[in-house]
PDB file of C-alpha atoms (C1' of nucleotides) in Angstrom:
ATOM      1  CA  MET A   3      72.375  35.863  97.371  1.00  0.00           C
ATOM      2  CA  ASP A   4      69.251  36.046  95.254  1.00  0.00           C
ATOM      3  CA  ARG A   5      67.631  39.263  94.291  1.00  0.00           C
ATOM      4  CA  LEU A   6      64.971  40.616  96.621  1.00  0.00           C
ATOM      5  CA  VAL A   7      61.445  40.330  95.277  1.00  0.00           C
ATOM      6  CA  HIS A   8      59.130  43.325  95.211  1.00  0.00           C
ATOM      7  CA  PRO A   9      55.561  42.592  94.179  1.00  0.00           C
ATOM      8  CA  ASP A  10      53.536  44.447  91.643  1.00  0.00           C
ATOM      9  CA  LEU A  11      50.985  46.376  93.684  1.00  0.00           C
ATOM     10  CA  LYS A  12      48.137  45.098  91.536  1.00  0.00           C
ATOM     11  CA  ASP A  13      48.784  41.662  93.049  1.00  0.00           C
ATOM     12  CA  VAL A  14      48.327  42.976  96.607  1.00  0.00           C
ATOM     13  CA  SER A  15      44.840  42.657  98.081  1.00  0.00           C
ATOM     14  CA  LEU A  16      43.339  45.224 100.412  1.00  0.00           C
ATOM     15  CA  ALA A  17      43.160  42.602 103.156  1.00  0.00           C
ATOM     16  CA  ALA A  18      46.860  41.842 102.712  1.00  0.00           C
ATOM     17  CA  ALA A  19      47.744  45.540 102.817  1.00  0.00           C
ATOM     18  CA  LEU A  20      45.708  46.068 105.984  1.00  0.00           C
ATOM     19  CA  HIS A  21      47.184  42.957 107.529  1.00  0.00           C
ATOM     20  CA  ALA A  22      50.673  44.294 106.926  1.00  0.00           C
ATOM     21  CA  LEU A  23      49.752  47.506 108.717  1.00  0.00           C
ATOM     22  CA  ALA A  24      47.836  45.784 111.513  1.00  0.00           C
ATOM     23  CA  ASP A  25      50.760  45.214 113.836  1.00  0.00           C
ATOM     24  CA  PRO A  26      52.358  47.593 116.333  1.00  0.00           C
ATOM     25  CA  VAL A  27      55.924  46.713 115.382  1.00  0.00           C
ATOM     26  CA  ARG A  28      55.261  47.099 111.673  1.00  0.00           C
ATOM     27  CA  LEU A  29      53.413  50.368 112.236  1.00  0.00           C
ATOM     28  CA  GLU A  30      56.427  51.614 114.126  1.00  0.00           C
ATOM     29  CA  ILE A  31      58.763  50.583 111.321  1.00  0.00           C
ATOM     30  CA  VAL A  32      56.566  52.325 108.775  1.00  0.00           C
ATOM     31  CA  SER A  33      56.471  55.565 110.768  1.00  0.00           C
ATOM     32  CA  ARG A  34      60.219  55.509 111.137  1.00  0.00           C
ATOM     33  CA  LEU A  35      60.542  55.054 107.409  1.00  0.00           C
ATOM     34  CA  VAL A  36      58.423  58.150 106.927  1.00  0.00           C
ATOM     35  CA  ALA A  37      60.647  60.161 109.249  1.00  0.00           C
ATOM     36  CA  CYS A  38      63.885  58.787 107.847  1.00  0.00           C
ATOM     37  CA  PRO A  39      63.412  57.554 104.315  1.00  0.00           C
ATOM     38  CA  CYS A  40      66.392  55.239 104.256  1.00  0.00           C
ATOM     39  CA  LEU A  41      66.607  52.828 107.128  1.00  0.00           C
ATOM     40  CA  ASN A  42      68.414  49.572 107.639  1.00  0.00           C
ATOM     41  CA  ALA A  43      66.901  46.784 109.686  1.00  0.00           C
ATOM     42  CA  SER A  44      68.882  47.515 112.852  1.00  0.00           C
ATOM     43  CA  THR A  45      67.768  51.097 112.914  1.00  0.00           C
ATOM     44  CA  ALA A  46      64.234  49.972 112.195  1.00  0.00           C
ATOM     45  CA  CYS A  47      64.425  47.784 115.314  1.00  0.00           C
ATOM     46  CA  THR A  48      61.971  48.826 117.951  1.00  0.00           C
ATOM     47  CA  ASP A  49      63.395  48.500 121.462  1.00  0.00           C
ATOM     48  CA  GLY A  50      63.975  44.850 122.365  1.00  0.00           C
ATOM     49  CA  THR A  51      62.474  43.118 119.357  1.00  0.00           C
ATOM     50  CA  PRO A  52      64.920  40.456 118.120  1.00  0.00           C
ATOM     51  CA  LYS A  53      66.389  40.857 114.692  1.00  0.00           C
ATOM     52  CA  SER A  54      64.908  37.670 113.286  1.00  0.00           C
ATOM     53  CA  THR A  55      61.499  39.060 114.132  1.00  0.00           C
ATOM     54  CA  ILE A  56      62.309  42.371 112.484  1.00  0.00           C
ATOM     55  CA  SER A  57      63.511  40.477 109.456  1.00  0.00           C
ATOM     56  CA  ASN A  58      60.139  38.716 109.235  1.00  0.00           C
ATOM     57  CA  HIS A  59      58.203  41.935 109.713  1.00  0.00           C
ATOM     58  CA  LEU A  60      60.176  43.544 106.904  1.00  0.00           C
ATOM     59  CA  ASN A  61      59.338  40.547 104.706  1.00  0.00           C
ATOM     60  CA  VAL A  62      55.657  41.106 105.403  1.00  0.00           C
ATOM     61  CA  LEU A  63      55.920  44.806 104.609  1.00  0.00           C
ATOM     62  CA  ARG A  64      57.806  44.024 101.425  1.00  0.00           C
ATOM     63  CA  ALA A  65      55.261  41.384 100.370  1.00  0.00           C
ATOM     64  CA  ALA A  66      52.497  43.939 100.872  1.00  0.00           C
ATOM     65  CA  GLY A  67      54.252  46.357  98.540  1.00  0.00           C
ATOM     66  CA  LEU A  68      54.876  48.832 101.337  1.00  0.00           C
ATOM     67  CA  VAL A  69      58.637  48.610 101.514  1.00  0.00           C
ATOM     68  CA  GLU A  70      61.398  48.356  98.980  1.00  0.00           C
ATOM     69  CA  THR A  71      64.714  46.932 100.071  1.00  0.00           C
ATOM     70  CA  ARG A  72      67.993  47.665  98.363  1.00  0.00           C
ATOM     71  CA  ILE A  73      71.158  45.787  99.214  1.00  0.00           C
ATOM     72  CA  GLU A  74      73.991  48.166  99.938  1.00  0.00           C
ATOM     73  CA  GLY A  75      77.220  46.549 101.018  1.00  0.00           C
ATOM     74  CA  ARG A  76      76.454  44.522 104.091  1.00  0.00           C
ATOM     75  CA  GLU A  77      73.241  46.226 104.964  1.00  0.00           C
ATOM     76  CA  ARG A  78      69.782  46.498 103.479  1.00  0.00           C
ATOM     77  CA  ILE A  79      68.333  49.903 103.010  1.00  0.00           C
ATOM     78  CA  ASN A  80      64.567  50.044 103.299  1.00  0.00           C
ATOM     79  CA  ARG A  81      62.357  52.659 101.750  1.00  0.00           C
ATOM     80  CA  LEU A  82      58.584  53.145 101.689  1.00  0.00           C
ATOM     81  CA  ARG A  83      56.948  52.611  98.311  1.00  0.00           C
ATOM     82  CA  CYS A  84      54.646  55.573  98.950  1.00  0.00           C
ATOM     83  CA  VAL A  85      53.849  56.344  95.339  1.00  0.00           C
ATOM     84  CA  ASP A  86      53.158  52.761  94.263  1.00  0.00           C
ATOM     85  CA  PHE A  87      51.171  52.000  97.375  1.00  0.00           C
ATOM     86  CA  ASP A  88      49.126  55.165  97.141  1.00  0.00           C
ATOM     87  CA  ALA A  89      48.356  54.510  93.496  1.00  0.00           C
ATOM     88  CA  ARG A  90      46.943  51.124  94.459  1.00  0.00           C
ATOM     89  CA  PHE A  91      45.240  52.178  97.717  1.00  0.00           C
ATOM     90  CA  PRO A  92      44.615  55.912  97.480  1.00  0.00           C
ATOM     91  CA  GLY A  93      44.800  57.672 100.800  1.00  0.00           C
ATOM     92  CA  LEU A  94      45.220  54.527 102.848  1.00  0.00           C
ATOM     93  CA  LEU A  95      48.794  54.931 104.006  1.00  0.00           C
ATOM     94  CA  ALA A  96      48.325  58.632 104.753  1.00  0.00           C
ATOM     95  CA  THR A  97      45.176  57.980 106.764  1.00  0.00           C
ATOM     96  CA  VAL A  98      46.792  55.191 108.749  1.00  0.00           C
ATOM     97  CA  LEU A  99      49.849  57.314 109.488  1.00  0.00           C
ATOM     98  CA  ALA A 100      47.708  60.281 110.480  1.00  0.00           C
ATOM     99  CA  ASN A 101      45.892  58.019 112.940  1.00  0.00           C
ATOM    100  CA  LYS A 102      49.073  56.541 114.280  1.00  0.00           C
ATOM    101  CA  ALA A 103      50.418  59.732 115.744  1.00  0.00           C
TER     102      ALA A 103
ATOM    103  CA  MET B  20      22.058  35.725 128.466  1.00  0.00           C
ATOM    104  CA  ASP B  21      24.489  38.413 129.452  1.00  0.00           C
ATOM    105  CA  ARG B  22      24.528  41.792 127.880  1.00  0.00           C
ATOM    106  CA  LEU B  23      26.713  42.278 124.833  1.00  0.00           C
ATOM    107  CA  VAL B  24      29.819  44.330 125.455  1.00  0.00           C
ATOM    108  CA  HIS B  25      30.712  47.284 123.266  1.00  0.00           C
ATOM    109  CA  PRO B  26      34.091  48.856 123.955  1.00  0.00           C
ATOM    110  CA  ASP B  27      34.805  52.493 124.393  1.00  0.00           C
ATOM    111  CA  LEU B  28      36.645  53.486 121.235  1.00  0.00           C
ATOM    112  CA  LYS B  29      39.424  55.115 123.220  1.00  0.00           C
ATOM    113  CA  ASP B  30      40.409  51.617 124.351  1.00  0.00           C
ATOM    114  CA  VAL B  31      40.834  50.401 120.768  1.00  0.00           C
ATOM    115  CA  SER B  32      44.331  50.640 119.310  1.00  0.00           C
ATOM    116  CA  LEU B  33      45.006  51.451 115.694  1.00  0.00           C
ATOM    117  CA  ALA B  34      46.619  48.047 115.243  1.00  0.00           C
ATOM    118  CA  ALA B  35      43.491  46.356 116.612  1.00  0.00           C
ATOM    119  CA  ALA B  36      41.253  48.390 114.330  1.00  0.00           C
ATOM    120  CA  LEU B  37      43.354  47.542 111.290  1.00  0.00           C
ATOM    121  CA  HIS B  38      43.485  43.913 112.305  1.00  0.00           C
ATOM    122  CA  ALA B  39      39.689  43.802 112.441  1.00  0.00           C
ATOM    123  CA  LEU B  40      39.534  45.182 108.910  1.00  0.00           C
ATOM    124  CA  ALA B  41      42.367  43.021 107.588  1.00  0.00           C
ATOM    125  CA  ASP B  42      40.276  40.022 106.623  1.00  0.00           C
ATOM    126  CA  PRO B  43      38.252  39.398 103.456  1.00  0.00           C
ATOM    127  CA  VAL B  44      35.229  38.002 105.287  1.00  0.00           C
ATOM    128  CA  ARG B  45      35.132  40.864 107.776  1.00  0.00           C
ATOM    129  CA  LEU B  46      35.596  43.411 104.997  1.00  0.00           C
ATOM    130  CA  GLU B  47      32.649  41.840 103.229  1.00  0.00           C
ATOM    131  CA  ILE B  48      30.527  42.016 106.380  1.00  0.00           C
ATOM    132  CA  VAL B  49      31.440  45.657 106.865  1.00  0.00           C
ATOM    133  CA  SER B  50      30.527  46.574 103.293  1.00  0.00           C
ATOM    134  CA  ARG B  51      27.218  44.818 103.649  1.00  0.00           C
ATOM    135  CA  LEU B  52      26.553  46.766 106.806  1.00  0.00           C
ATOM    136  CA  VAL B  53      27.162  49.948 104.880  1.00  0.00           C
ATOM    137  CA  ALA B  54      24.694  48.928 102.198  1.00  0.00           C
ATOM    138  CA  CYS B  55      22.100  47.635 104.616  1.00  0.00           C
ATOM    139  CA  PRO B  56      22.504  49.254 108.024  1.00  0.00           C
ATOM    140  CA  CYS B  57      20.744  46.567 110.022  1.00  0.00           C
ATOM    141  CA  LEU B  58      21.913  43.045 109.406  1.00  0.00           C
ATOM    142  CA  ASN B  59      21.664  39.848 111.370  1.00  0.00           C
ATOM    143  CA  ALA B  60      24.454  37.293 111.350  1.00  0.00           C
ATOM    144  CA  SER B  61      22.835  34.983 108.803  1.00  0.00           C
ATOM    145  CA  THR B  62      22.404  37.767 106.307  1.00  0.00           C
ATOM    146  CA  ALA B  63      25.912  38.901 107.006  1.00  0.00           C
ATOM    147  CA  CYS B  64      27.100  35.417 106.051  1.00  0.00           C
ATOM    148  CA  THR B  65      29.253  35.371 102.977  1.00  0.00           C
ATOM    149  CA  ASP B  66      28.559  32.366 100.758  1.00  0.00           C
ATOM    150  CA  GLY B  67      29.629  29.139 102.465  1.00  0.00           C
ATOM    151  CA  THR B  68      31.287  30.500 105.592  1.00  0.00           C
ATOM    152  CA  PRO B  69      30.013  28.541 108.616  1.00  0.00           C
ATOM    153  CA  LYS B  70      28.042  30.418 111.197  1.00  0.00           C
ATOM    154  CA  SER B  71      30.477  29.773 114.038  1.00  0.00           C
ATOM    155  CA  THR B  72      33.102  31.504 111.948  1.00  0.00           C
ATOM    156  CA  ILE B  73      30.777  34.421 111.246  1.00  0.00           C
ATOM    157  CA  SER B  74      30.049  34.614 114.953  1.00  0.00           C
ATOM    158  CA  ASN B  75      33.769  34.912 115.652  1.00  0.00           C
ATOM    159  CA  HIS B  76      34.254  37.532 112.960  1.00  0.00           C
ATOM    160  CA  LEU B  77      31.429  39.585 114.415  1.00  0.00           C
ATOM    161  CA  ASN B  78      33.069  39.314 117.824  1.00  0.00           C
ATOM    162  CA  VAL B  79      36.274  40.707 116.371  1.00  0.00           C
ATOM    163  CA  LEU B  80      34.421  43.561 114.686  1.00  0.00           C
ATOM    164  CA  ARG B  81      32.558  44.316 117.893  1.00  0.00           C
ATOM    165  CA  ALA B  82      35.765  44.244 119.974  1.00  0.00           C
ATOM    166  CA  ALA B  83      37.314  46.710 117.551  1.00  0.00           C
ATOM    167  CA  GLY B  84      34.411  49.094 118.062  1.00  0.00           C
ATOM    168  CA  LEU B  85      33.273  48.724 114.467  1.00  0.00           C
ATOM    169  CA  VAL B  86      29.985  46.971 115.065  1.00  0.00           C
ATOM    170  CA  GLU B  87      27.195  47.328 117.575  1.00  0.00           C
ATOM    171  CA  THR B  88      24.950  44.355 118.194  1.00  0.00           C
ATOM    172  CA  ARG B  89      21.447  44.623 119.555  1.00  0.00           C
ATOM    173  CA  ILE B  90      19.455  41.576 120.620  1.00  0.00           C
ATOM    174  CA  GLU B  91      16.042  41.572 119.027  1.00  0.00           C
ATOM    175  CA  GLY B  92      13.935  38.525 119.728  1.00  0.00           C
ATOM    176  CA  ARG B  93      15.896  35.527 118.582  1.00  0.00           C
ATOM    177  CA  GLU B  94      18.240  37.387 116.329  1.00  0.00           C
ATOM    178  CA  ARG B  95      21.043  39.911 116.709  1.00  0.00           C
ATOM    179  CA  ILE B  96      20.909  43.033 114.676  1.00  0.00           C
ATOM    180  CA  ASN B  97      24.297  44.443 113.738  1.00  0.00           C
ATOM    181  CA  ARG B  98      25.023  48.032 112.912  1.00  0.00           C
ATOM    182  CA  LEU B  99      28.216  49.896 112.034  1.00  0.00           C
ATOM    183  CA  ARG B 100      29.433  52.328 114.681  1.00  0.00           C
ATOM    184  CA  CYS B 101      30.436  54.783 111.960  1.00  0.00           C
ATOM    185  CA  VAL B 102      30.329  57.906 114.088  1.00  0.00           C
ATOM    186  CA  ASP B 103      32.216  56.491 117.073  1.00  0.00           C
ATOM    187  CA  PHE B 104      34.781  54.793 114.889  1.00  0.00           C
ATOM    188  CA  ASP B 105      35.334  57.852 112.735  1.00  0.00           C
ATOM    189  CA  ALA B 106      35.767  60.032 115.804  1.00  0.00           C
ATOM    190  CA  ARG B 107      38.531  57.725 117.002  1.00  0.00           C
ATOM    191  CA  PHE B 108      40.131  57.018 113.614  1.00  0.00           C
ATOM    192  CA  PRO B 109      39.180  59.908 111.325  1.00  0.00           C
ATOM    193  CA  GLY B 110      38.809  58.893 107.717  1.00  0.00           C
ATOM    194  CA  LEU B 111      39.977  55.333 108.227  1.00  0.00           C
ATOM    195  CA  LEU B 112      36.748  53.457 107.622  1.00  0.00           C
ATOM    196  CA  ALA B 113      35.820  55.627 104.650  1.00  0.00           C
ATOM    197  CA  THR B 114      39.227  55.169 103.066  1.00  0.00           C
ATOM    198  CA  VAL B 115      39.175  51.417 103.562  1.00  0.00           C
ATOM    199  CA  LEU B 116      35.684  51.133 102.120  1.00  0.00           C
ATOM    200  CA  ALA B 117      36.603  53.325  99.173  1.00  0.00           C
ATOM    201  CA  ASN B 118      39.498  50.982  98.458  1.00  0.00           C
ATOM    202  CA  LYS B 119      37.403  47.885  98.868  1.00  0.00           C
ATOM    203  CA  ALA B 120      35.164  48.549  95.902  1.00  0.00           C
TER     204      ALA B 120
ATOM    205  C1'  DC C   1      93.703  36.340 107.716  1.00  0.00           C
ATOM    206  C1'  DG C   2      90.620  37.016 111.616  1.00  0.00           C
ATOM    207  C1'  DT C   3      86.959  39.634 113.559  1.00  0.00           C
ATOM    208  C1'  DA C   4      82.971  42.526 113.651  1.00  0.00           C
ATOM    209  C1'  DT C   5      78.693  43.835 111.516  1.00  0.00           C
ATOM    210  C1'  DA C   6      74.180  43.071 109.020  1.00  0.00           C
ATOM    211  C1'  DG C   7      70.888  40.238 108.235  1.00  0.00           C
ATOM    212  C1'  DT C   8      68.672  35.499 106.858  1.00  0.00           C
ATOM    213  C1'  DT C   9      67.238  30.817 107.631  1.00  0.00           C
ATOM    214  C1'  DC C  10      65.895  27.024 110.351  1.00  0.00           C
ATOM    215  C1'  DA C  11      63.380  24.670 113.784  1.00  0.00           C
ATOM    216  C1'  DA C  12      60.900  24.566 117.877  1.00  0.00           C
ATOM    217  C1'  DT C  13      57.501  26.730 120.548  1.00  0.00           C
ATOM    218  C1'  DA C  14      53.571  29.613 121.166  1.00  0.00           C
ATOM    219  C1'  DT C  15      49.697  31.759 119.572  1.00  0.00           C
ATOM    220  C1'  DT C  16      45.776  32.420 116.779  1.00  0.00           C
ATOM    221  C1'  DC C  17      42.253  30.908 113.600  1.00  0.00           C
ATOM    222  C1'  DC C  18      38.718  27.935 111.599  1.00  0.00           C
ATOM    223  C1'  DC C  19      34.835  25.143 111.716  1.00  0.00           C
ATOM    224  C1'  DG C  20      31.914  21.004 113.105  1.00  0.00           C
ATOM    225  C1'  DA C  21      29.223  19.415 116.874  1.00  0.00           C
ATOM    226  C1'  DA C  22      26.738  20.333 120.698  1.00  0.00           C
ATOM    227  C1'  DC C  23      24.371  23.703 123.154  1.00  0.00           C
ATOM    228  C1'  DT C  24      21.095  27.882 124.606  1.00  0.00           C
ATOM    229  C1'  DA C  25      17.354  30.734 123.729  1.00  0.00           C
ATOM    230  C1'  DT C  26      13.359  32.582 121.441  1.00  0.00           C
ATOM    231  C1'  DG C  27       9.104  32.325 118.523  1.00  0.00           C
ATOM    232  C1'  DG C  28       5.398  30.105 116.522  1.00  0.00           C
ATOM    233  C1'  DA C  29       2.306  26.247 115.551  1.00  0.00           C
ATOM    234  C1'  DA C  30      -0.537  22.444 116.998  1.00  0.00           C
TER     235       DA C  30
ATOM    236  C1'  DT D  18       1.977  23.189 127.138  1.00  0.00           C
ATOM    237  C1'  DT D  19       4.709  20.662 124.009  1.00  0.00           C
ATOM    238  C1'  DC D  20       7.254  20.346 119.918  1.00  0.00           C
ATOM    239  C1'  DC D  21       9.887  22.087 116.258  1.00  0.00           C
ATOM    240  C1'  DA D  22      12.368  25.556 113.566  1.00  0.00           C
ATOM    241  C1'  DT D  23      15.335  29.507 113.687  1.00  0.00           C
ATOM    242  C1'  DA D  24      19.312  32.319 115.365  1.00  0.00           C
ATOM    243  C1'  DG D  25      23.267  32.282 117.252  1.00  0.00           C
ATOM    244  C1'  DT D  26      27.056  30.945 120.933  1.00  0.00           C
ATOM    245  C1'  DT D  27      30.454  27.956 122.960  1.00  0.00           C
ATOM    246  C1'  DC D  28      33.728  24.381 123.021  1.00  0.00           C
ATOM    247  C1'  DG D  29      37.492  21.641 121.397  1.00  0.00           C
ATOM    248  C1'  DG D  30      40.836  19.972 118.349  1.00  0.00           C
ATOM    249  C1'  DG D  31      43.415  20.457 114.196  1.00  0.00           C
ATOM    250  C1'  DA D  32      45.435  23.777 110.883  1.00  0.00           C
ATOM    251  C1'  DA D  33      47.772  27.769 109.996  1.00  0.00           C
ATOM    252  C1'  DT D  34      50.795  31.775 111.660  1.00  0.00           C
ATOM    253  C1'  DA D  35      53.946  34.141 114.498  1.00  0.00           C
ATOM    254  C1'  DT D  36      57.964  34.595 117.501  1.00  0.00           C
ATOM    255  C1'  DT D  37      62.547  33.937 118.544  1.00  0.00           C
ATOM    256  C1'  DG D  38      67.202  31.829 119.727  1.00  0.00           C
ATOM    257  C1'  DA D  39      70.860  29.596 117.419  1.00  0.00           C
ATOM    258  C1'  DA D  40      73.375  28.739 113.568  1.00  0.00           C
ATOM    259  C1'  DC D  41      74.548  30.421 109.209  1.00  0.00           C
ATOM    260  C1'  DT D  42      75.952  33.647 104.983  1.00  0.00           C
ATOM    261  C1'  DA D  43      77.978  37.620 103.347  1.00  0.00           C
ATOM    262  C1'  DT D  44      80.470  41.889 103.408  1.00  0.00           C
ATOM    263  C1'  DA D  45      83.773  45.266 105.398  1.00  0.00           C
ATOM    264  C1'  DC D  46      87.802  46.480 107.638  1.00  0.00           C
ATOM    265  C1'  DG D  47      92.166  46.368 110.339  1.00  0.00           C
TER     266       DG D  47
END
DNA sequence: CGTATAGTTCAATATTCCCGAACTATGGAA
DNA sequence: TTCCATAGTTCGGGAATATTGAACTATACG
């Protein structure tokens, strides 16, 4: 099992960041990560969305620098990279989350 | 020629709004509309992007409630719906634009 | 060991996007 | 009016993305 890759935020474009957030399932995952800062993929699952789809969505979030994934036994714990993301895109995540409610 | 349709902002989801902004060409169009509040499609054109593509991008922006288009002779004048959009998604457009620079 | 759990990868399908070519419509000149 | 240029839309096909079931890997536990 190779190490999970987490990008440097300076390599993430604004368009890529917005694209990552521009999906209902991913928005839901992100809000859940705010509420519960350590979430595995199953818990992140929204209703009936299949796990392969969730896996892809988490890849997108990770590639956008929004989520960090740590392997813990047989599960992957996901965490928002709030500080890194906010340093790169000040206010963006907070504004999006405020508008999501 | 049928009238151009401009959605009520309450019918625009956050995901749709973010999707409209999550594209380099559309971001460029939006920033140009900030700089110059009345722009036709040709002027909105970024470098070599074909006009059919620009037409589609403007459709997306219009459907997201970001742009209002007014027919004026043989051209269409585009304008940002700043007030409407900001009422629906407070701070979002400003934050995105601030991060675009 | 065998089984259950957590998640990825693959491949096929479905959807969306891009852009050239053809088209519509308006304005102005001859 | 007729002709041409300008401004932009629409259509269609190929390219790129997204979704998802099935098979697979890996770990934990009895």
